[in-house]
PDB file of C-alpha atoms in Angstrom:
ATOM      1  CA  MET A 805      83.369  95.675  88.430  1.00 50.00           C
ATOM      2  CA  ASP A 806      83.208  93.368  91.416  1.00 57.00           C
ATOM      3  CA  SER A 807      80.134  93.515  93.588  1.00 57.00           C
ATOM      4  CA  ILE A 808      81.724  91.701  96.496  1.00 65.00           C
ATOM      5  CA  VAL A 809      81.048  93.280  99.861  1.00 61.00           C
ATOM      6  CA  PRO A 810      84.339  94.282 101.535  1.00 65.00           C
ATOM      7  CA  ASN A 811      85.358  92.480 104.699  1.00 66.00           C
ATOM      8  CA  GLN A 812      84.371  94.232 107.866  1.00 66.00           C
ATOM      9  CA  GLU A 813      85.568  93.453 111.337  1.00 66.00           C
ATOM     10  CA  TYR A 814      83.538  94.065 114.452  1.00 68.00           C
ATOM     11  CA  LEU A 815      84.804  93.773 117.980  1.00 69.00           C
ATOM     12  CA  LEU A 816      82.297  92.652 120.563  1.00 67.00           C
ATOM     13  CA  GLN A 817      83.716  92.811 124.034  1.00 73.00           C
ATOM     14  CA  GLY A 818      81.937  92.270 127.294  1.00 80.00           C
ATOM     15  CA  SER A 819      80.084  89.735 129.377  1.00 86.00           C
ATOM     16  CA  VAL A 820      76.915  87.884 128.481  1.00 88.00           C
ATOM     17  CA  MET A 821      74.669  86.343 131.093  1.00 92.00           C
ATOM     18  CA  ASP A 822      74.183  82.591 130.698  1.00 93.00           C
ATOM     19  CA  SER A 823      70.455  83.085 130.121  1.00 95.00           C
ATOM     20  CA  ALA A 824      71.144  85.380 127.120  1.00 93.00           C
ATOM     21  CA  VAL A 825      73.801  83.332 125.286  1.00 91.00           C
ATOM     22  CA  GLU A 826      71.380  81.597 122.897  1.00 91.00           C
ATOM     23  CA  VAL A 827      69.652  84.876 122.006  1.00 92.00           C
ATOM     24  CA  LEU A 828      73.001  86.517 121.264  1.00 87.00           C
ATOM     25  CA  LEU A 829      74.164  83.577 119.127  1.00 84.00           C
ATOM     26  CA  HIS A 830      70.879  83.653 117.201  1.00 85.00           C
ATOM     27  CA  ARG A 831      71.316  87.365 116.442  1.00 86.00           C
ATOM     28  CA  LEU A 832      74.946  86.923 115.435  1.00 81.00           C
ATOM     29  CA  ARG A 833      73.992  84.096 113.062  1.00 79.00           C
ATOM     30  CA  GLY A 834      71.571  86.497 111.401  1.00 80.00           C
ATOM     31  CA  LEU A 835      74.394  88.991 110.808  1.00 79.00           C
ATOM     32  CA  CYS A 836      76.952  86.504 109.504  1.00 76.00           C
ATOM     33  CA  ASP A 837      77.038  84.647 106.212  1.00 70.00           C
ATOM     34  CA  ASN A 838      78.398  81.356 107.616  1.00 64.00           C
ATOM     35  CA  VAL A 839      75.267  80.351 109.494  1.00 64.00           C
ATOM     36  CA  ASP A 840      75.546  76.639 108.707  1.00 70.00           C
ATOM     37  CA  SER A 841      79.150  76.210 109.793  1.00 70.00           C
ATOM     38  CA  GLY A 842      78.641  77.278 113.406  1.00 68.00           C
ATOM     39  CA  PRO A 843      80.927  79.489 115.475  1.00 69.00           C
ATOM     40  CA  GLU A 844      84.615  79.465 114.565  1.00 75.00           C
ATOM     41  CA  THR A 845      87.118  79.048 117.340  1.00 81.00           C
ATOM     42  CA  PHE A 846      90.255  81.154 117.413  1.00 82.00           C
ATOM     43  CA  HIS A 847      92.987  82.033 119.834  1.00 90.00           C
ATOM     44  CA  ASP A 848      94.484  85.461 119.215  1.00 91.00           C
ATOM     45  CA  HIS A 849      96.907  87.592 121.176  1.00 93.00           C
ATOM     46  CA  GLU A 850      96.408  91.335 120.865  1.00 92.00           C
ATOM     47  CA  MET A 851      98.669  94.084 122.189  1.00 93.00           C
ATOM     48  CA  CYS A 852      97.664  97.744 122.401  1.00 91.00           C
ATOM     49  CA  PHE A 853     100.179 100.564 122.176  1.00 91.00           C
ATOM     50  CA  SER A 854      99.762 104.266 122.898  1.00 90.00           C
ATOM     51  CA  ILE A 855     102.611 106.291 121.387  1.00 87.00           C
ATOM     52  CA  ARG A 856     102.852 109.705 122.981  1.00 86.00           C
ATOM     53  CA  VAL A 857     104.694 112.680 121.533  1.00 80.00           C
ATOM     54  CA  SER A 858     106.270 115.199 123.875  1.00 81.00           C
ATOM     55  CA  SER A 859     105.006 118.623 122.878  1.00 78.00           C
ATOM     56  CA  LEU A 860     104.109 121.958 124.445  1.00 80.00           C
ATOM     57  CA  THR A 861     100.604 121.707 122.988  1.00 79.00           C
ATOM     58  CA  PRO A 862      98.355 118.767 123.831  1.00 80.00           C
ATOM     59  CA  VAL A 863      98.633 116.136 121.103  1.00 80.00           C
ATOM     60  CA  GLN A 864      96.534 112.987 120.952  1.00 81.00           C
ATOM     61  CA  PRO A 865      98.652 109.839 121.247  1.00 84.00           C
ATOM     62  CA  VAL A 866      98.879 107.468 118.288  1.00 84.00           C
ATOM     63  CA  LEU A 867      96.981 104.266 119.092  1.00 88.00           C
ATOM     64  CA  LEU A 868      98.110 100.986 117.533  1.00 90.00           C
ATOM     65  CA  ARG A 869      96.927  97.421 117.987  1.00 91.00           C
ATOM     66  CA  VAL A 870      99.018  94.423 117.008  1.00 94.00           C
ATOM     67  CA  ARG A 871      97.359  91.028 116.759  1.00 92.00           C
ATOM     68  CA  ARG A 872      98.605  87.552 115.949  1.00 94.00           C
ATOM     69  CA  ALA A 873      96.999  84.142 115.780  1.00 92.00           C
ATOM     70  CA  VAL A 874      98.358  81.930 118.542  1.00 93.00           C
ATOM     71  CA  ASP A 875      96.969  78.733 117.021  1.00 91.00           C
ATOM     72  CA  TYR A 876      98.363  79.507 113.518  1.00 90.00           C
ATOM     73  CA  GLN A 877     101.926  80.703 114.108  1.00 90.00           C
ATOM     74  CA  GLU A 878     102.701  80.927 110.368  1.00 93.00           C
ATOM     75  CA  MET A 879     100.039  83.595 109.783  1.00 92.00           C
ATOM     76  CA  PRO A 880     101.237  87.218 109.509  1.00 93.00           C
ATOM     77  CA  TRP A 881     100.793  89.708 112.306  1.00 94.00           C
ATOM     78  CA  GLN A 882      98.076  92.346 111.867  1.00 92.00           C
ATOM     79  CA  LEU A 883      98.790  95.986 112.659  1.00 91.00           C
ATOM     80  CA  ARG A 884      95.857  98.365 113.072  1.00 86.00           C
ATOM     81  CA  TYR A 885      95.968 102.117 113.426  1.00 83.00           C
ATOM     82  CA  ILE A 886      93.123 103.500 115.518  1.00 76.00           C
ATOM     83  CA  GLY A 887      92.238 107.104 114.946  1.00 71.00           C
ATOM     84  CA  GLN A 888      91.451 109.590 112.254  1.00 65.00           C
ATOM     85  CA  PRO A 889      91.865 108.352 108.672  1.00 55.00           C
ATOM     86  CA  GLU A 890      94.048 111.331 107.742  1.00 58.00           C
ATOM     87  CA  VAL A 891      96.442 113.075 110.066  1.00 54.00           C
ATOM     88  CA  GLY A 892      97.927 116.345 108.893  1.00 60.00           C
ATOM     89  CA  MET A 893      99.950 119.159 110.329  1.00 55.00           C
ATOM     90  CA  LEU A 894      98.205 121.891 112.268  1.00 55.00           C
ATOM     91  CA  TYR A 895      98.820 125.409 110.981  1.00 48.00           C
TER      92      TYR A 895
END
């Protein structure tokens, strides 16, 4: 049995004041396992889609995000479904 921790992705979005950048980087280093390597640079392009279904009853749209690495064109695209883990029919 492998005891490897599964990969987890966190999205941090927002603005950080210049005076708080070092504090934020210090906290992020404490959460990450690659402390010695420093921050990794990346250039991604992400598109968000909201697929709506026409229905007489209100139905939540299906939310999808598609992401690709701009700086590594040969890498595969990533498709993420955002919502409930299981979607079933309503009875």
